[in-house]
Coordinates of C-alpha atoms and ligand atoms in Angstrom, one line a residue:
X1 CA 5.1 -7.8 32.0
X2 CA 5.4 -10.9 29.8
X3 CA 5.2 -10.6 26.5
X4 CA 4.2 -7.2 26.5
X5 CA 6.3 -4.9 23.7
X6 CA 5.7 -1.9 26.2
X7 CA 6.2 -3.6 29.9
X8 CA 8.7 -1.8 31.4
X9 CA 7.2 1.5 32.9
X10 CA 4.0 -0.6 34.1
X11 CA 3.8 -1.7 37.7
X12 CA 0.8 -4.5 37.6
X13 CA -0.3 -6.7 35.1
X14 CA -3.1 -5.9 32.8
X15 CA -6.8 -6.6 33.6
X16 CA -8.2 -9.8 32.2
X17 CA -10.9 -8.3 30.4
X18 CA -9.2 -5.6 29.3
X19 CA -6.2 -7.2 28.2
X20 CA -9.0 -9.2 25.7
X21 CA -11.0 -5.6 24.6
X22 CA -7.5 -4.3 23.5
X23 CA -6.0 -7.8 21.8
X24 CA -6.7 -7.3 17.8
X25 CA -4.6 -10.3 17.0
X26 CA -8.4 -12.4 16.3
X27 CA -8.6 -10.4 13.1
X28 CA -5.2 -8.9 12.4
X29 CA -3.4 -12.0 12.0
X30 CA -4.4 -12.0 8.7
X31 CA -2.1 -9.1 7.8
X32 CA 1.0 -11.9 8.7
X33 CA 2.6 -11.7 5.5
X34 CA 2.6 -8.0 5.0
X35 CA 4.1 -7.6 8.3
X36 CA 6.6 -10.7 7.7
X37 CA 7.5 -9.0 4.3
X38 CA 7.8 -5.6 5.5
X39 CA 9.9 -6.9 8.5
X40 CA 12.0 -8.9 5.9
X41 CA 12.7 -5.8 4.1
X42 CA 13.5 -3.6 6.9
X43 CA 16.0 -6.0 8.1
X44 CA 18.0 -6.0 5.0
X45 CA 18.1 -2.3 5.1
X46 CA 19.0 -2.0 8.5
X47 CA 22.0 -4.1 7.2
X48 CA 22.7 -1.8 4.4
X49 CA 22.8 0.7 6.8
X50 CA 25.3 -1.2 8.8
X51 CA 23.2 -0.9 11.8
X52 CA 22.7 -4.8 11.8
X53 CA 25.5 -6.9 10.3
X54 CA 25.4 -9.0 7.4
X55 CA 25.4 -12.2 9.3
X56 CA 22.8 -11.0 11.6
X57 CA 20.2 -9.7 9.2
X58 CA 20.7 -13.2 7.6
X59 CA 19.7 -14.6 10.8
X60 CA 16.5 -12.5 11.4
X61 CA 15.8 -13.1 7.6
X62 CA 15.8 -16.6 7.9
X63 CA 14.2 -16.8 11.3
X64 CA 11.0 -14.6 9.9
X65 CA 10.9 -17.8 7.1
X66 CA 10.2 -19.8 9.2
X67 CA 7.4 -18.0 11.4
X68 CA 5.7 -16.8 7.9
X69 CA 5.8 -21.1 7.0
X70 CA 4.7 -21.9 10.4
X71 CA 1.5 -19.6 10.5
X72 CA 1.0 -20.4 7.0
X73 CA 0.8 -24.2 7.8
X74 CA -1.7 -23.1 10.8
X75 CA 1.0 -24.3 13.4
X76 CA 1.4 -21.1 14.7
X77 CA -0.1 -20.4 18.5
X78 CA -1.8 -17.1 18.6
X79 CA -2.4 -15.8 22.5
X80 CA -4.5 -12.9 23.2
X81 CA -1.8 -12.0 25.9
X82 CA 0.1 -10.6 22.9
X83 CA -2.1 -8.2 21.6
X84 CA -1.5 -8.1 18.1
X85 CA 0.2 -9.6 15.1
X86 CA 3.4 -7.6 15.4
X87 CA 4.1 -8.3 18.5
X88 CA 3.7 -11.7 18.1
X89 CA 6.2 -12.0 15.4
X90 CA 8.8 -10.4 17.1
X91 CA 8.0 -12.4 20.3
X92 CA 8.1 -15.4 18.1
X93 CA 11.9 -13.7 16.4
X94 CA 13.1 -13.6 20.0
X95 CA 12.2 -16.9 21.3
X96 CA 13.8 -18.7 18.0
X97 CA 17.4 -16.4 18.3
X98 CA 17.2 -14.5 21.6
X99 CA 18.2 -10.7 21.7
X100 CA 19.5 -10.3 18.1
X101 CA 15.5 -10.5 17.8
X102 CA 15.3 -7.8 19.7
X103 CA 16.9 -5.5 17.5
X104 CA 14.6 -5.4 14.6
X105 CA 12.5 -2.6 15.9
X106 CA 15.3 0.0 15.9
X107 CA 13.6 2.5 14.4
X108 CA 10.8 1.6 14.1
X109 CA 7.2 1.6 15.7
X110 CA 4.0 -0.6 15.6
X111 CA 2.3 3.2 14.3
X112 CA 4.7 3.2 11.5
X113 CA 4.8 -0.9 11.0
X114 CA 0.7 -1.0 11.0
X115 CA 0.2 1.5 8.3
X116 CA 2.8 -0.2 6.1
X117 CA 1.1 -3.6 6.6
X118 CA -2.1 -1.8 5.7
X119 CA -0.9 -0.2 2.9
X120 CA 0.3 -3.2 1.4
X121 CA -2.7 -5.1 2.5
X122 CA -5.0 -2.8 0.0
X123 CA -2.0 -2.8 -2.4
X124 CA -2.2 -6.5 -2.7
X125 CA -6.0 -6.6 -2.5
X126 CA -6.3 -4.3 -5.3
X127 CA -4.3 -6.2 -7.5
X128 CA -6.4 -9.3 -7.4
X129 CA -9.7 -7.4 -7.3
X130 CA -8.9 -5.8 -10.5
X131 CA -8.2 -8.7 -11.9
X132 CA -11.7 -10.2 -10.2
X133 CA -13.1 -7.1 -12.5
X134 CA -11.4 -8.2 -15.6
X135 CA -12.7 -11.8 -15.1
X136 CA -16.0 -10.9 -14.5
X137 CA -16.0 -8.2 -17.6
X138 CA -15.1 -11.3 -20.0
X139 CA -18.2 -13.4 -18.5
X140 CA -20.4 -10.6 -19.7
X141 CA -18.6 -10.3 -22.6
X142 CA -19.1 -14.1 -23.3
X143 CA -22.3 -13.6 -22.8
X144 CA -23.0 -10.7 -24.9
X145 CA -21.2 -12.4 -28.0
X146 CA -23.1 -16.1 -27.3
X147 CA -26.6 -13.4 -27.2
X148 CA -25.2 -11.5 -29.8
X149 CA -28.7 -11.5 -31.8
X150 CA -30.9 -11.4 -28.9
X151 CA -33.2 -8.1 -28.9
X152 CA -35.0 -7.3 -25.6
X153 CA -37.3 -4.3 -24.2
X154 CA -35.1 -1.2 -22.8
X155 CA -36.6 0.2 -20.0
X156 CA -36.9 3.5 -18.0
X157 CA -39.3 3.4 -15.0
X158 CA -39.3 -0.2 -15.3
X159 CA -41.4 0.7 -18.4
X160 CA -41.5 -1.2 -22.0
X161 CA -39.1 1.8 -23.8
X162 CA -37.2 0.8 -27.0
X163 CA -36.3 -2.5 -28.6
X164 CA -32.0 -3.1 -27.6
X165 CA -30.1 -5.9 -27.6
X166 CA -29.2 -7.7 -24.8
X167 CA -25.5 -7.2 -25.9
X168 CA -25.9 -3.8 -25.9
X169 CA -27.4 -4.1 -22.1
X170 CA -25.2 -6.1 -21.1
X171 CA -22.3 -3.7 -22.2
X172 CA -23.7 -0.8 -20.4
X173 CA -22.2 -3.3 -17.2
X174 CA -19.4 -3.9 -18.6
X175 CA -18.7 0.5 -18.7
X176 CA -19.5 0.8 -15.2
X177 CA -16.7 -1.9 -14.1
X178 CA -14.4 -0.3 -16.7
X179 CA -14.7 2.8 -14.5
X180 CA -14.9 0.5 -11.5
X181 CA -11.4 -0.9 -11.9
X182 CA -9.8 2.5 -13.3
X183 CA -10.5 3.6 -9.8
X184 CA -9.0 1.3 -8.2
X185 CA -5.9 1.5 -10.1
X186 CA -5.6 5.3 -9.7
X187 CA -6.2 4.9 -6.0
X188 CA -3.4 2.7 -6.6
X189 CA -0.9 5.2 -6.8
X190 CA -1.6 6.9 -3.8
X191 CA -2.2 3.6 -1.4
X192 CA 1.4 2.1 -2.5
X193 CA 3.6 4.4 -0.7
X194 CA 5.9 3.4 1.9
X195 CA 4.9 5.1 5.5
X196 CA 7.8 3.1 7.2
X197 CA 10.4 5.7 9.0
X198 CA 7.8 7.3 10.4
X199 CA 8.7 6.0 13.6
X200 CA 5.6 6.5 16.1
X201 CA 4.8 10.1 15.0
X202 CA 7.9 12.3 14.5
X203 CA 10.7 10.4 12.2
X204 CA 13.3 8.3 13.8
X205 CA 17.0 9.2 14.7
X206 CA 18.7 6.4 12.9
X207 CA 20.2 6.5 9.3
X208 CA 17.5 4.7 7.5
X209 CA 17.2 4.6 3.8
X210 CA 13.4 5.2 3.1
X211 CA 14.3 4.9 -0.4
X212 CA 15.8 1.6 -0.5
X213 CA 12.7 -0.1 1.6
X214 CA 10.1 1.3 -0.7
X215 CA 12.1 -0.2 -3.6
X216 CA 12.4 -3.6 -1.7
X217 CA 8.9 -3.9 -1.0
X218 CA 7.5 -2.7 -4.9
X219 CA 6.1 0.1 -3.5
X220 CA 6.3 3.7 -5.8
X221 CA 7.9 6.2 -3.5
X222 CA 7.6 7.4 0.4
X223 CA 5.5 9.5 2.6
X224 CA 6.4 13.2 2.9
X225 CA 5.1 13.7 6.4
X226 CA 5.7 11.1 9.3
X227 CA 2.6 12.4 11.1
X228 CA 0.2 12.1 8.1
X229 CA 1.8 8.5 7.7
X230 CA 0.9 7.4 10.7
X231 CA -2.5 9.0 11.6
X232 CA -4.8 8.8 8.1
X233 CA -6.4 5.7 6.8
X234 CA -7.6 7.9 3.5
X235 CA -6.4 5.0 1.6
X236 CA -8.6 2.5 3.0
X237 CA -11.3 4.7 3.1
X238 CA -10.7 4.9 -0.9
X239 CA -10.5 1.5 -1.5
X240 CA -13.8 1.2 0.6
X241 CA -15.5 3.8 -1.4
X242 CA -14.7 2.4 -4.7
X243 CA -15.8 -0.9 -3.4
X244 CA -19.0 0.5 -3.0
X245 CA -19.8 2.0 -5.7
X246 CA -18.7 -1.3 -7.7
X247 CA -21.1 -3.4 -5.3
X248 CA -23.8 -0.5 -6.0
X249 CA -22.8 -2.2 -9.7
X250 CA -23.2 -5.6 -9.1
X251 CA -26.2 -5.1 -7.1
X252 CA -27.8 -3.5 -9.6
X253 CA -26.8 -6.5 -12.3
X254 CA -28.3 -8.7 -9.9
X255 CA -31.7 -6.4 -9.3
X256 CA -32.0 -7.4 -12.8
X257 CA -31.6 -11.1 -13.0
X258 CA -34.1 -11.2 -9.8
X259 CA -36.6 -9.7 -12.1
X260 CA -35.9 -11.2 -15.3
X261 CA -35.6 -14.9 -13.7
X262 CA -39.5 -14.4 -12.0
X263 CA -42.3 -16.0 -14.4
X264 CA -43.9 -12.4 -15.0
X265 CA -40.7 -11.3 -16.9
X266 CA -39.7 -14.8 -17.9
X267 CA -36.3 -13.8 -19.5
X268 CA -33.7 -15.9 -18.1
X269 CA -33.2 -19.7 -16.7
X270 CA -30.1 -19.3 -13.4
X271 CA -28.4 -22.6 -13.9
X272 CA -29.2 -25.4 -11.0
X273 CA -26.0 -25.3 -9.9
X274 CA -26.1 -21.6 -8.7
X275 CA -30.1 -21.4 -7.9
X276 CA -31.6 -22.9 -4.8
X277 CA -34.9 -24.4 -3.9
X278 CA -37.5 -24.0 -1.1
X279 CA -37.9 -26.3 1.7
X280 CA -41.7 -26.4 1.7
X281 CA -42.7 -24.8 -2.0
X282 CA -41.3 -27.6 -4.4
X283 CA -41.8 -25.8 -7.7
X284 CA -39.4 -23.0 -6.0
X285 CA -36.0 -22.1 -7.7
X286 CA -34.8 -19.2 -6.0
X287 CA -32.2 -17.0 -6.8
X288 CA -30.3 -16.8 -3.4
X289 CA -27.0 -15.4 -5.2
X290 CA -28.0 -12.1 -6.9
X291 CA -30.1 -11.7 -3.9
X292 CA -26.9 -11.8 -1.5
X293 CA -24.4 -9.9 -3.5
X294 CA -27.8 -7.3 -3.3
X295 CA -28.1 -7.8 0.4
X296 CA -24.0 -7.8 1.0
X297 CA -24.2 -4.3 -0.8
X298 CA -25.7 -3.2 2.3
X299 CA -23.1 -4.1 4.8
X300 CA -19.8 -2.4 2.2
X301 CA -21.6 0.6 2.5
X302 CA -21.5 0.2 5.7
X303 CA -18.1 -0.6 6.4
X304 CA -17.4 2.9 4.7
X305 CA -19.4 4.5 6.6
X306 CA -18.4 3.0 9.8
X307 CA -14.9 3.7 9.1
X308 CA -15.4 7.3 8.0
X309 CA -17.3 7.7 11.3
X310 CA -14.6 6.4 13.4
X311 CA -12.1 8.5 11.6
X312 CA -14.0 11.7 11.7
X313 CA -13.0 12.8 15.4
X314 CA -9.3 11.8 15.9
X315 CA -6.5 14.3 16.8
X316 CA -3.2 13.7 15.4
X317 CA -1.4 11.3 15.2
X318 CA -2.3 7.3 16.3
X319 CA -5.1 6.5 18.0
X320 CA -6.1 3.3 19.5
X321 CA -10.0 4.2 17.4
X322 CA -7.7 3.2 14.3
X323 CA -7.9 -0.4 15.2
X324 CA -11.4 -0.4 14.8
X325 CA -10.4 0.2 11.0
X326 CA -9.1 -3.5 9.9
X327 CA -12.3 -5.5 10.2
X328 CA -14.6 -3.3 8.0
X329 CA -11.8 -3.3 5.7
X330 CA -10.9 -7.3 5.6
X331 CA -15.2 -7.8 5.6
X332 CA -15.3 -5.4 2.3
X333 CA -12.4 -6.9 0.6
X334 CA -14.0 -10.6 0.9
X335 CA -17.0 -9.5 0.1
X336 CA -16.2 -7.5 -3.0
X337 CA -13.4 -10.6 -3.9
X338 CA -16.8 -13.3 -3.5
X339 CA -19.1 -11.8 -5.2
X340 CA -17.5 -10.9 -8.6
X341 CA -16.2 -14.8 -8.3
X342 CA -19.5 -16.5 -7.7
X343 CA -21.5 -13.7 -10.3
X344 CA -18.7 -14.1 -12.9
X345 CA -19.3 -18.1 -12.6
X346 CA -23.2 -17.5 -12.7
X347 CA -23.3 -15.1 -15.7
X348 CA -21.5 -17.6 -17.4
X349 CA -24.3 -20.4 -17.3
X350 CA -27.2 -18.2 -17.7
X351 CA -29.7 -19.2 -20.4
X352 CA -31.8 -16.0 -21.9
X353 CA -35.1 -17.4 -23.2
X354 CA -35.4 -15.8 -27.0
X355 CA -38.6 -16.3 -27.6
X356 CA -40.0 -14.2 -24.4
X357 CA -37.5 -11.8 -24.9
X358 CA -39.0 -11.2 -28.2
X359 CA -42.7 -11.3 -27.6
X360 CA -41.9 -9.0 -24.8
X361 CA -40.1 -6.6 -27.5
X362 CA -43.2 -6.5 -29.7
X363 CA -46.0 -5.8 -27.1
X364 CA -46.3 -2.6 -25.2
X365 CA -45.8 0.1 -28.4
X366 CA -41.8 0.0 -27.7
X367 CA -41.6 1.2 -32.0
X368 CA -43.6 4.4 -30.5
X369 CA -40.2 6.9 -30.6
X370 CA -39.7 5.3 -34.0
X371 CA -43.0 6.2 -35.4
X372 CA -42.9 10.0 -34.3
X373 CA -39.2 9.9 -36.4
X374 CA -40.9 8.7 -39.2
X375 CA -43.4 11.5 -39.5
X376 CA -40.3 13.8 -38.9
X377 CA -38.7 12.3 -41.5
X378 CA -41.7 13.3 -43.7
X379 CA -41.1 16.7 -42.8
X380 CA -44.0 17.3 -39.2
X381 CA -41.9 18.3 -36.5
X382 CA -41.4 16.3 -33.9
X383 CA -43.5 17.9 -31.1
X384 CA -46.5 17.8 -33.2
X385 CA -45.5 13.8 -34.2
X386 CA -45.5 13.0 -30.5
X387 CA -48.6 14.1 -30.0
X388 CA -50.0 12.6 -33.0
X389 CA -48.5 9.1 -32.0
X390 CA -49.9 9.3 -28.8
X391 CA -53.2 9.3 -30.4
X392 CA -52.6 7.1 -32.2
X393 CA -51.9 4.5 -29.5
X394 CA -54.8 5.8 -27.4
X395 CA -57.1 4.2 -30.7
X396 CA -54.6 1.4 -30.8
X397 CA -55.3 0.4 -27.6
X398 CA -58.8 0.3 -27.7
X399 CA -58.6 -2.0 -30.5
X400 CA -56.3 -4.3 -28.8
X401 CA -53.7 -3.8 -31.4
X402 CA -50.3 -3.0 -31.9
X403 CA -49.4 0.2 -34.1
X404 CA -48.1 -2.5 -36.5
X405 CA -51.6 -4.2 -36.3
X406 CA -53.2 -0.8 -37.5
X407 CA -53.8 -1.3 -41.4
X408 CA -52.8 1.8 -44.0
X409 CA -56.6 3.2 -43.7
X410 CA -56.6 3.2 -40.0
X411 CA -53.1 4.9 -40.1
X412 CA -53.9 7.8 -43.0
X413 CA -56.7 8.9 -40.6
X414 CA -54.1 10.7 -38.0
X415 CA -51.7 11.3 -41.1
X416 CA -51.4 11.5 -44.7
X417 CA -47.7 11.8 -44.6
X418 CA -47.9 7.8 -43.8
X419 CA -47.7 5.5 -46.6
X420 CA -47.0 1.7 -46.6
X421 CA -43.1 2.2 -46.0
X422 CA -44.1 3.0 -42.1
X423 CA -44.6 -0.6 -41.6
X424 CA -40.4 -1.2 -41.9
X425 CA -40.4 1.5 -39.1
X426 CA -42.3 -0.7 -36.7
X427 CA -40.5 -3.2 -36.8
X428 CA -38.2 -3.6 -33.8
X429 CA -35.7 -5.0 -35.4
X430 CA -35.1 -2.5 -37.5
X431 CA -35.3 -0.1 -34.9
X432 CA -32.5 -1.4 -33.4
X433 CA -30.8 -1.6 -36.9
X434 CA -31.5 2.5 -37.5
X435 CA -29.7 3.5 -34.1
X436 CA -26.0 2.9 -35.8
X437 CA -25.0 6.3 -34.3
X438 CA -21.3 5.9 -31.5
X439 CA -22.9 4.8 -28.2
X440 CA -26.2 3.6 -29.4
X441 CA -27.4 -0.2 -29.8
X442 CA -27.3 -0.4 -33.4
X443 CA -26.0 -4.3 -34.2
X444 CA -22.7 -2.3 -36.6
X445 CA -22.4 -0.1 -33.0
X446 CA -22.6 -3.3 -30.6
X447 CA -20.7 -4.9 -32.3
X448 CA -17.7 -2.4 -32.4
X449 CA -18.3 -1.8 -28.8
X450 CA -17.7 -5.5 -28.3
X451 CA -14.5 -5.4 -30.3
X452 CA -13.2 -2.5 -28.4
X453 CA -13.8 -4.6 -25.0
X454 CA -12.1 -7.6 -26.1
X455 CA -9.1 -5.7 -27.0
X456 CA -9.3 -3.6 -23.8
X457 CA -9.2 -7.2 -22.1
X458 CA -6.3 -8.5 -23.5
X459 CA -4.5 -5.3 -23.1
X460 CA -2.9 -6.7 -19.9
Ligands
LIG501 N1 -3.0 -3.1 16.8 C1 -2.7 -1.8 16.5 C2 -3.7 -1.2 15.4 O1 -4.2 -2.0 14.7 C3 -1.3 -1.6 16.0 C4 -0.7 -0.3 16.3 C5 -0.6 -0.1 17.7 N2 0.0 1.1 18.1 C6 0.0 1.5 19.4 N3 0.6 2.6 19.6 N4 -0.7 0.9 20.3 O2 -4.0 -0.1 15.3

């Protein structure tokens, strides 16, 4: 049966096109050098053990060097014949030093050996996503500190709210990846266990050390039950899931800069260099790269559902469905790794136009909330001021004036708790300045906040 790892009770060869349906190795031979380092570990513990000598795990050791160098250079020949990617490392081990190659799978199975390349897969994907996630929480950081002045509407309903400052927007991002990447590293703990030993299902008769191998191979302990090892994929589920709701994140950042870069908002300039134009439109700058990382949103959450959906009707233990796992998986890692890289690289060149942000700050009654807590302040309480205020905008408006534009006389008609100090309360500055309390945009507050952020950055 050629290359096959499981020819021996098979009579006939395997069907053309169903040899090609079953292959994985198109999209698994990426996980080459968490198999090759998992292999490299369990061959040094099977010679611990004493079940391979000294000399020979030496051999096998140096052997799987050179296939890990040869696929890394791209000289590697992949054939579909051979299924997957751990059979066609070992079928590469036997053809470089014959039969001894043919003892690296005592004890072990592919069910054991392709949850502990997963594992370590996510493992190693986590770590450099989380530090994608510190990267892209210093570019809005740099951003907030070069804007540190800037004051821009808040909204809710896509309304004109309260006057913020852009810092203090920009930090409510940099919160949501906080709790972004504190996910992943609690999920962490639970992906970087070793499944190995597992055998196919039930354990394996040979005197393996568990122990040593998960300490070879940096991982933080082992798996309790050999059939949960082999048959969940909870971990990559989790790492999909958190991968979602960071992209539900990003997309939301770049919802954002869509809006603020079009002419009716007018708030930001995208650099050239990460803006496109139109072919036919030539005033068109378009921005194609918050509009992907909103689009590739779409397709994470669908890799977690997909997954989820193929997991959701398996029996115990390994089944072939759990192939189907690895391409959602590898799609949502790139995607996730891309688009902090190419956002982090455009947050950092983004110009916010101060002038609009301002004029946008001081049109639209945003010192409204401000004015019903200065009439508290003179002692009306505040259901009656908010009612009052709304009035007062109602006459506003059909003036064509801002509650600033109203003069004292105008004013002391809905109140005569207002004197000439109210004028410092519609200012939106000074809004901004009275909202000092923990958590709110006040500059003392922002600034703190920003403190805090740079030190949680450099804590690592
Ligand atoms: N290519 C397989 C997968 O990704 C590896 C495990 C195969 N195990 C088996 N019993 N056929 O799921």
């Amino acid at each position: 049966m050629g290359g096959k790892l499981w020819g021996g009770r098979f009579k006939t060869g395997t069907d053309k096109i169903a040899e090609s349906f079953n292959a994985s190795i198109h999209f698994d031979k990426r996980l080459f050098r968490e198999d090759i380092e998992a292999s490299m570990a369990y061959s040094r513990m099977l010679a611990k053990q004493g079940i391979l000598s000294k000399d020979e795990a030496a051999t096998i050791l140096n052997a799987l060097k050179e296939i890990y160098g040869e696929i890394e250079r791209g000289d590697f020949t992949f054939d579909e014949t051979l299924e997957d990617i751990h059979t066609h490392i070992e079928r590469a081990l036997i053809e470089r030093i014959g039969p001894l190659g043919e003892t690296l799978h005592t004890g072990r199975s592919r069910n054991d050996q392709i949850a502990l390349d997963e594992r370590l897969y996510v493992r190693n994907s986590t770590f450099r996503i989380i530090n994608l996630i510190r990267e892209f929480q210093s570019s809005l950081i740099g951003l907030a500190e070069k804007n540190h002045d800037l004051i821009m509407p808040g909204y809710t309903h896509l309304q004109r709210a309260q006057p913020v400052l852009l810092a203090h927007h920009l930090l409510a991002y940099y919160e949501m990846l906080k709790r972004d990447k504190e996910r992943y590293e609690e999920a962490l703990g639970r992906t970087n266990v070793l499944p190995l030993g597992s055998g196919a299902l039930a354990g394996t008769t040979f005197n393996i050390d568990r122990e040593f191998l998960s300490k070879e191979l940096k991982m933080e302990g082992i798996t309790a039950n050999s059939m949960d090892a082999v048959s969940d994929r909870d971990y990559i589920v989790e790492l999909m899931f958190i991968s979602t709701l960071l992209m539900m994140h990003l997309s939301r950042l770049c919802e954002e800069l869509i809006i603020w870069s079009t002419q009716e908002f007018d708030f930001i300039e995208i650099s050239d260099a990460f803006a496109t134009g139109s072919s036919i439109m030539p005033q068109k700058k378009n921005p194609d790269i918050p509009e992907l990382i909103r689009g590739k949103t779409g397709r994470v959450y669908g890799n977690l559902i997909s997954l989820l959906t193929t997991m959701k009707g398996l029996p115990l233990t390994y089944n072939k469905d759990m192939q189907e796992d690895k391409e959602p998986l590898f799609d949502t890692v790139d995607t996730v790794e891309r688009s902090l890289t190419v956002l982090s690289g455009l947050l950092k060149e983004i110009d916010f136009k101060r002038e609009s942000l301002k004029k946008a700050t001081e049109k639209g009654y945003l010192v409204a909330t401000d004015l019903a807590d200065y009439l508290v302040s003179r002692g009306m309480t505040f259901r009656k001021a908010h009612h009052l205020v709304g009035d007062m905008i109602l006459s506003a408006k059909e003036k064509r004036k801002e509650l600033r534009e109203l003069d004292l006389r105008e004013m002391k008609r809905f109140s005569t708790l207002i004197e000439d100090d109210v004028y410092e309360w519609l200012d939106p500055i000074s809004c901004i300045k009275r909202r000092n309390a923990s958590g709110g945009t006040g500059p003392e507050t922002v600034k703190k906040a920003l403190t805090k952020a740079k030190e949680e950055l450099h804590e690592r």
